[in-house]
Amino acid sequence: MKYKKINFLFVLFLLLTLGSIHAQIRLPRLVRDSMVLQRDTKINIWGWASKNEKINIKFNNKTYKTTTGNDGKWLMQLPPMKAGGPYPMDITGSNKISLKEILIGDVWICSGQSNMVHQMNIHDITYAKDIAEANNPMIRHFWIPTFTNLQGPQDDLPTGYWKSAIG
């Protein structure tokens, strides 16, 4: 009898706890501080939250609104914008994520050779003069680790971050 009561209370606790849990807004690794968004084309910002949650994005003096689907995914397509920044971006739902130092400009995708994964700091002897003279914080680099996934397109990366080309 004692165990039935404990089991009942445990199940009741779980149901109450799980019923009150809300998934907070989560962003993919690509959508982070210091990111660069492609200029002069529609801009996709996406993420995850509780199903049917209202999401607001405040960026470049405008507010955009969307709602998550039953799967908890959301996507907002911002209109084309001219090069500029840095700008802040606030994404709000059940929680708020504030991003900073976002640029709008040209995005280059570089891939293929093993030397593409080199960080500049391993070339500090050969290119010491170039590194010392580098003074453009508007150039950013998104580092993606080397990994293989043959399961098709992915919504997110296992890790990665944006970094200024200097500093």
PDB file of C-alpha atoms in Angstrom:
ATOM      1  CA  MET A   1       0.000   0.000   0.000  1.00  0.00           C
ATOM      2  CA  LYS A   2       2.816   2.372   0.906  1.00  0.00           C
ATOM      3  CA  TYR A   3       4.540   1.748  -2.470  1.00  0.00           C
ATOM      4  CA  LYS A   4       1.308   2.368  -4.409  1.00  0.00           C
ATOM      5  CA  LYS A   5       0.945   5.726  -2.711  1.00  0.00           C
ATOM      6  CA  ILE A   6       4.590   6.641  -3.421  1.00  0.00           C
ATOM      7  CA  ASN A   7       4.243   5.527  -7.046  1.00  0.00           C
ATOM      8  CA  PHE A   8       1.021   7.518  -7.426  1.00  0.00           C
ATOM      9  CA  LEU A   9       2.628  10.650  -5.974  1.00  0.00           C
ATOM     10  CA  PHE A  10       5.698  10.193  -8.196  1.00  0.00           C
ATOM     11  CA  VAL A  11       3.567   9.825 -11.354  1.00  0.00           C
ATOM     12  CA  LEU A  12       1.460  12.829 -10.334  1.00  0.00           C
ATOM     13  CA  PHE A  13       4.626  14.876  -9.770  1.00  0.00           C
ATOM     14  CA  LEU A  14       5.980  13.881 -13.205  1.00  0.00           C
ATOM     15  CA  LEU A  15       2.731  14.789 -14.953  1.00  0.00           C
ATOM     16  CA  LEU A  16       2.545  18.167 -13.248  1.00  0.00           C
ATOM     17  CA  THR A  17       6.206  18.889 -13.938  1.00  0.00           C
ATOM     18  CA  LEU A  18       6.125  17.831 -17.582  1.00  0.00           C
ATOM     19  CA  GLY A  19       2.894  19.727 -18.176  1.00  0.00           C
ATOM     20  CA  SER A  20       4.446  22.963 -16.964  1.00  0.00           C
ATOM     21  CA  ILE A  21       7.709  22.690 -18.887  1.00  0.00           C
ATOM     22  CA  HIS A  22       7.954  25.026 -21.865  1.00  0.00           C
ATOM     23  CA  ALA A  23      10.686  24.641 -24.423  1.00  0.00           C
ATOM     24  CA  GLN A  24      12.669  27.825 -24.532  1.00  0.00           C
ATOM     25  CA  ILE A  25      13.637  29.376 -27.840  1.00  0.00           C
ATOM     26  CA  ARG A  26      16.728  27.683 -29.204  1.00  0.00           C
ATOM     27  CA  LEU A  27      18.769  28.862 -32.181  1.00  0.00           C
ATOM     28  CA  PRO A  28      21.022  26.928 -34.539  1.00  0.00           C
ATOM     29  CA  ARG A  29      24.768  27.396 -34.097  1.00  0.00           C
ATOM     30  CA  LEU A  30      24.901  29.500 -37.257  1.00  0.00           C
ATOM     31  CA  VAL A  31      22.564  32.150 -35.755  1.00  0.00           C
ATOM     32  CA  ARG A  32      24.848  33.694 -33.145  1.00  0.00           C
ATOM     33  CA  ASP A  33      26.635  36.851 -32.029  1.00  0.00           C
ATOM     34  CA  SER A  34      28.899  38.333 -34.731  1.00  0.00           C
ATOM     35  CA  MET A  35      27.183  36.499 -37.603  1.00  0.00           C
ATOM     36  CA  VAL A  36      27.177  37.876 -41.142  1.00  0.00           C
ATOM     37  CA  LEU A  37      23.910  37.828 -43.107  1.00  0.00           C
ATOM     38  CA  GLN A  38      23.936  37.990 -46.903  1.00  0.00           C
ATOM     39  CA  ARG A  39      23.000  41.423 -48.229  1.00  0.00           C
ATOM     40  CA  ASP A  40      20.433  42.138 -50.978  1.00  0.00           C
ATOM     41  CA  THR A  41      18.578  38.826 -50.606  1.00  0.00           C
ATOM     42  CA  LYS A  42      15.928  37.394 -48.283  1.00  0.00           C
ATOM     43  CA  ILE A  43      17.393  36.384 -44.921  1.00  0.00           C
ATOM     44  CA  ASN A  44      16.284  33.204 -43.133  1.00  0.00           C
ATOM     45  CA  ILE A  45      16.358  33.126 -39.337  1.00  0.00           C
ATOM     46  CA  TRP A  46      15.116  29.892 -37.745  1.00  0.00           C
ATOM     47  CA  GLY A  47      15.020  27.936 -34.549  1.00  0.00           C
ATOM     48  CA  TRP A  48      12.958  25.843 -32.171  1.00  0.00           C
ATOM     49  CA  ALA A  49      10.551  26.523 -29.292  1.00  0.00           C
ATOM     50  CA  SER A  50       7.316  25.134 -27.856  1.00  0.00           C
ATOM     51  CA  LYS A  51       4.685  24.241 -30.421  1.00  0.00           C
ATOM     52  CA  ASN A  52       2.464  27.157 -31.491  1.00  0.00           C
ATOM     53  CA  GLU A  53       4.647  29.657 -29.599  1.00  0.00           C
ATOM     54  CA  LYS A  54       4.656  33.247 -30.851  1.00  0.00           C
ATOM     55  CA  ILE A  55       8.146  34.430 -31.811  1.00  0.00           C
ATOM     56  CA  ASN A  56       9.142  38.085 -32.282  1.00  0.00           C
ATOM     57  CA  ILE A  57      12.362  39.154 -33.961  1.00  0.00           C
ATOM     58  CA  LYS A  58      13.496  42.754 -33.569  1.00  0.00           C
ATOM     59  CA  PHE A  59      16.242  43.607 -36.037  1.00  0.00           C
ATOM     60  CA  ASN A  60      17.427  46.734 -37.844  1.00  0.00           C
ATOM     61  CA  ASN A  61      14.640  48.888 -36.323  1.00  0.00           C
ATOM     62  CA  LYS A  62      11.810  46.546 -37.395  1.00  0.00           C
ATOM     63  CA  THR A  63       9.850  43.783 -35.681  1.00  0.00           C
ATOM     64  CA  TYR A  64       8.920  40.532 -37.410  1.00  0.00           C
ATOM     65  CA  LYS A  65       6.469  37.950 -36.050  1.00  0.00           C
ATOM     66  CA  THR A  66       5.973  34.241 -36.613  1.00  0.00           C
ATOM     67  CA  THR A  67       4.586  31.205 -34.795  1.00  0.00           C
ATOM     68  CA  THR A  68       6.148  27.795 -34.325  1.00  0.00           C
ATOM     69  CA  GLY A  69       4.516  24.793 -35.932  1.00  0.00           C
ATOM     70  CA  ASN A  70       3.287  21.694 -34.133  1.00  0.00           C
ATOM     71  CA  ASP A  71       6.831  20.332 -34.466  1.00  0.00           C
ATOM     72  CA  GLY A  72       8.263  23.307 -32.530  1.00  0.00           C
ATOM     73  CA  LYS A  73      10.171  24.651 -35.544  1.00  0.00           C
ATOM     74  CA  TRP A  74       9.933  28.238 -36.716  1.00  0.00           C
ATOM     75  CA  LEU A  75      11.318  30.169 -39.667  1.00  0.00           C
ATOM     76  CA  MET A  76      11.237  33.895 -40.341  1.00  0.00           C
ATOM     77  CA  GLN A  77      12.252  35.265 -43.708  1.00  0.00           C
ATOM     78  CA  LEU A  78      13.459  38.852 -43.364  1.00  0.00           C
ATOM     79  CA  PRO A  79      13.373  41.130 -46.410  1.00  0.00           C
ATOM     80  CA  PRO A  80      16.540  41.909 -48.396  1.00  0.00           C
ATOM     81  CA  MET A  81      18.739  44.511 -46.688  1.00  0.00           C
ATOM     82  CA  LYS A  82      21.687  46.633 -47.732  1.00  0.00           C
ATOM     83  CA  ALA A  83      25.172  46.084 -46.317  1.00  0.00           C
ATOM     84  CA  GLY A  84      25.610  47.558 -42.855  1.00  0.00           C
ATOM     85  CA  GLY A  85      25.929  47.005 -39.176  1.00  0.00           C
ATOM     86  CA  PRO A  86      26.836  46.027 -36.631  1.00  0.00           C
ATOM     87  CA  TYR A  87      23.262  45.568 -35.392  1.00  0.00           C
ATOM     88  CA  PRO A  88      21.677  43.882 -32.380  1.00  0.00           C
ATOM     89  CA  MET A  89      18.913  41.284 -32.804  1.00  0.00           C
ATOM     90  CA  ASP A  90      16.391  40.332 -30.126  1.00  0.00           C
ATOM     91  CA  ILE A  91      14.413  37.109 -30.480  1.00  0.00           C
ATOM     92  CA  THR A  92      11.578  36.818 -27.979  1.00  0.00           C
ATOM     93  CA  GLY A  93       9.060  34.127 -27.071  1.00  0.00           C
ATOM     94  CA  SER A  94       8.871  32.373 -23.703  1.00  0.00           C
ATOM     95  CA  ASN A  95      12.440  33.605 -23.256  1.00  0.00           C
ATOM     96  CA  LYS A  96      14.572  36.283 -24.898  1.00  0.00           C
ATOM     97  CA  ILE A  97      17.809  35.820 -26.803  1.00  0.00           C
ATOM     98  CA  SER A  98      19.810  38.973 -27.545  1.00  0.00           C
ATOM     99  CA  LEU A  99      22.415  38.749 -30.291  1.00  0.00           C
ATOM    100  CA  LYS A 100      24.989  41.467 -30.901  1.00  0.00           C
ATOM    101  CA  GLU A 101      27.457  42.645 -33.535  1.00  0.00           C
ATOM    102  CA  ILE A 102      25.478  41.288 -36.524  1.00  0.00           C
ATOM    103  CA  LEU A 103      26.638  42.426 -39.946  1.00  0.00           C
ATOM    104  CA  ILE A 104      24.870  42.451 -43.293  1.00  0.00           C
ATOM    105  CA  GLY A 105      27.302  41.981 -46.151  1.00  0.00           C
ATOM    106  CA  ASP A 106      28.785  39.352 -48.412  1.00  0.00           C
ATOM    107  CA  VAL A 107      28.998  35.752 -47.255  1.00  0.00           C
ATOM    108  CA  TRP A 108      31.572  33.471 -48.873  1.00  0.00           C
ATOM    109  CA  ILE A 109      31.380  29.696 -48.540  1.00  0.00           C
ATOM    110  CA  CYS A 110      34.800  28.016 -48.618  1.00  0.00           C
ATOM    111  CA  SER A 111      35.151  24.269 -48.425  1.00  0.00           C
ATOM    112  CA  GLY A 112      36.983  21.313 -49.812  1.00  0.00           C
ATOM    113  CA  GLN A 113      40.690  21.242 -49.048  1.00  0.00           C
ATOM    114  CA  SER A 114      42.222  20.201 -45.755  1.00  0.00           C
ATOM    115  CA  ASN A 115      43.969  23.570 -45.522  1.00  0.00           C
ATOM    116  CA  MET A 116      40.541  25.249 -45.307  1.00  0.00           C
ATOM    117  CA  VAL A 117      40.367  24.238 -41.643  1.00  0.00           C
ATOM    118  CA  HIS A 118      43.573  26.072 -40.726  1.00  0.00           C
ATOM    119  CA  GLN A 119      43.229  28.888 -38.243  1.00  0.00           C
ATOM    120  CA  MET A 120      45.403  31.936 -38.920  1.00  0.00           C
ATOM    121  CA  ASN A 121      47.263  31.533 -35.632  1.00  0.00           C
ATOM    122  CA  ILE A 122      49.082  28.441 -36.962  1.00  0.00           C
ATOM    123  CA  HIS A 123      50.546  30.649 -39.697  1.00  0.00           C
ATOM    124  CA  ASP A 124      51.805  33.367 -37.357  1.00  0.00           C
ATOM    125  CA  ILE A 125      55.427  32.981 -38.471  1.00  0.00           C
ATOM    126  CA  THR A 126      54.922  32.884 -42.242  1.00  0.00           C
ATOM    127  CA  TYR A 127      52.288  35.636 -42.256  1.00  0.00           C
ATOM    128  CA  ALA A 128      53.339  37.643 -39.196  1.00  0.00           C
ATOM    129  CA  LYS A 129      53.334  40.950 -41.102  1.00  0.00           C
ATOM    130  CA  ASP A 130      49.880  40.338 -42.639  1.00  0.00           C
ATOM    131  CA  ILE A 131      48.415  39.328 -39.304  1.00  0.00           C
ATOM    132  CA  ALA A 132      49.915  42.371 -37.561  1.00  0.00           C
ATOM    133  CA  GLU A 133      48.500  44.710 -40.223  1.00  0.00           C
ATOM    134  CA  ALA A 134      45.029  43.143 -40.256  1.00  0.00           C
ATOM    135  CA  ASN A 135      42.623  45.781 -39.035  1.00  0.00           C
ATOM    136  CA  ASN A 136      39.152  44.998 -40.361  1.00  0.00           C
ATOM    137  CA  PRO A 137      36.807  43.677 -37.661  1.00  0.00           C
ATOM    138  CA  MET A 138      34.029  43.525 -40.272  1.00  0.00           C
ATOM    139  CA  ILE A 139      35.570  40.349 -41.727  1.00  0.00           C
ATOM    140  CA  ARG A 140      34.143  37.362 -39.883  1.00  0.00           C
ATOM    141  CA  HIS A 141      34.811  33.660 -39.999  1.00  0.00           C
ATOM    142  CA  PHE A 142      32.356  30.909 -39.069  1.00  0.00           C
ATOM    143  CA  TRP A 143      34.316  27.890 -37.935  1.00  0.00           C
ATOM    144  CA  ILE A 144      32.690  24.497 -38.537  1.00  0.00           C
ATOM    145  CA  PRO A 145      34.424  21.374 -37.280  1.00  0.00           C
ATOM    146  CA  THR A 146      35.221  18.629 -39.723  1.00  0.00           C
ATOM    147  CA  PHE A 147      32.515  15.976 -39.508  1.00  0.00           C
ATOM    148  CA  THR A 148      30.709  13.623 -41.824  1.00  0.00           C
ATOM    149  CA  ASN A 149      26.955  13.233 -41.891  1.00  0.00           C
ATOM    150  CA  LEU A 150      25.447  11.434 -44.838  1.00  0.00           C
ATOM    151  CA  GLN A 151      21.864  11.715 -43.601  1.00  0.00           C
ATOM    152  CA  GLY A 152      20.973  14.675 -45.849  1.00  0.00           C
ATOM    153  CA  PRO A 153      20.535  18.370 -45.054  1.00  0.00           C
ATOM    154  CA  GLN A 154      20.753  19.287 -41.370  1.00  0.00           C
ATOM    155  CA  ASP A 155      18.865  21.903 -39.339  1.00  0.00           C
ATOM    156  CA  ASP A 156      21.875  22.534 -37.122  1.00  0.00           C
ATOM    157  CA  LEU A 157      25.565  21.809 -36.650  1.00  0.00           C
ATOM    158  CA  PRO A 158      27.135  19.878 -33.766  1.00  0.00           C
ATOM    159  CA  THR A 159      29.266  22.937 -32.945  1.00  0.00           C
ATOM    160  CA  GLY A 160      30.615  26.106 -34.565  1.00  0.00           C
ATOM    161  CA  TYR A 161      31.059  29.804 -33.873  1.00  0.00           C
ATOM    162  CA  TRP A 162      31.555  33.204 -35.526  1.00  0.00           C
ATOM    163  CA  LYS A 163      34.841  34.991 -34.961  1.00  0.00           C
ATOM    164  CA  SER A 164      36.287  38.315 -36.085  1.00  0.00           C
ATOM    165  CA  ALA A 165      39.251  38.020 -38.454  1.00  0.00           C
ATOM    166  CA  ILE A 166      41.261  40.162 -36.034  1.00  0.00           C
ATOM    167  CA  GLY A 167      41.760  39.734 -32.311  1.00  0.00           C
TER     168      GLY A 167
END
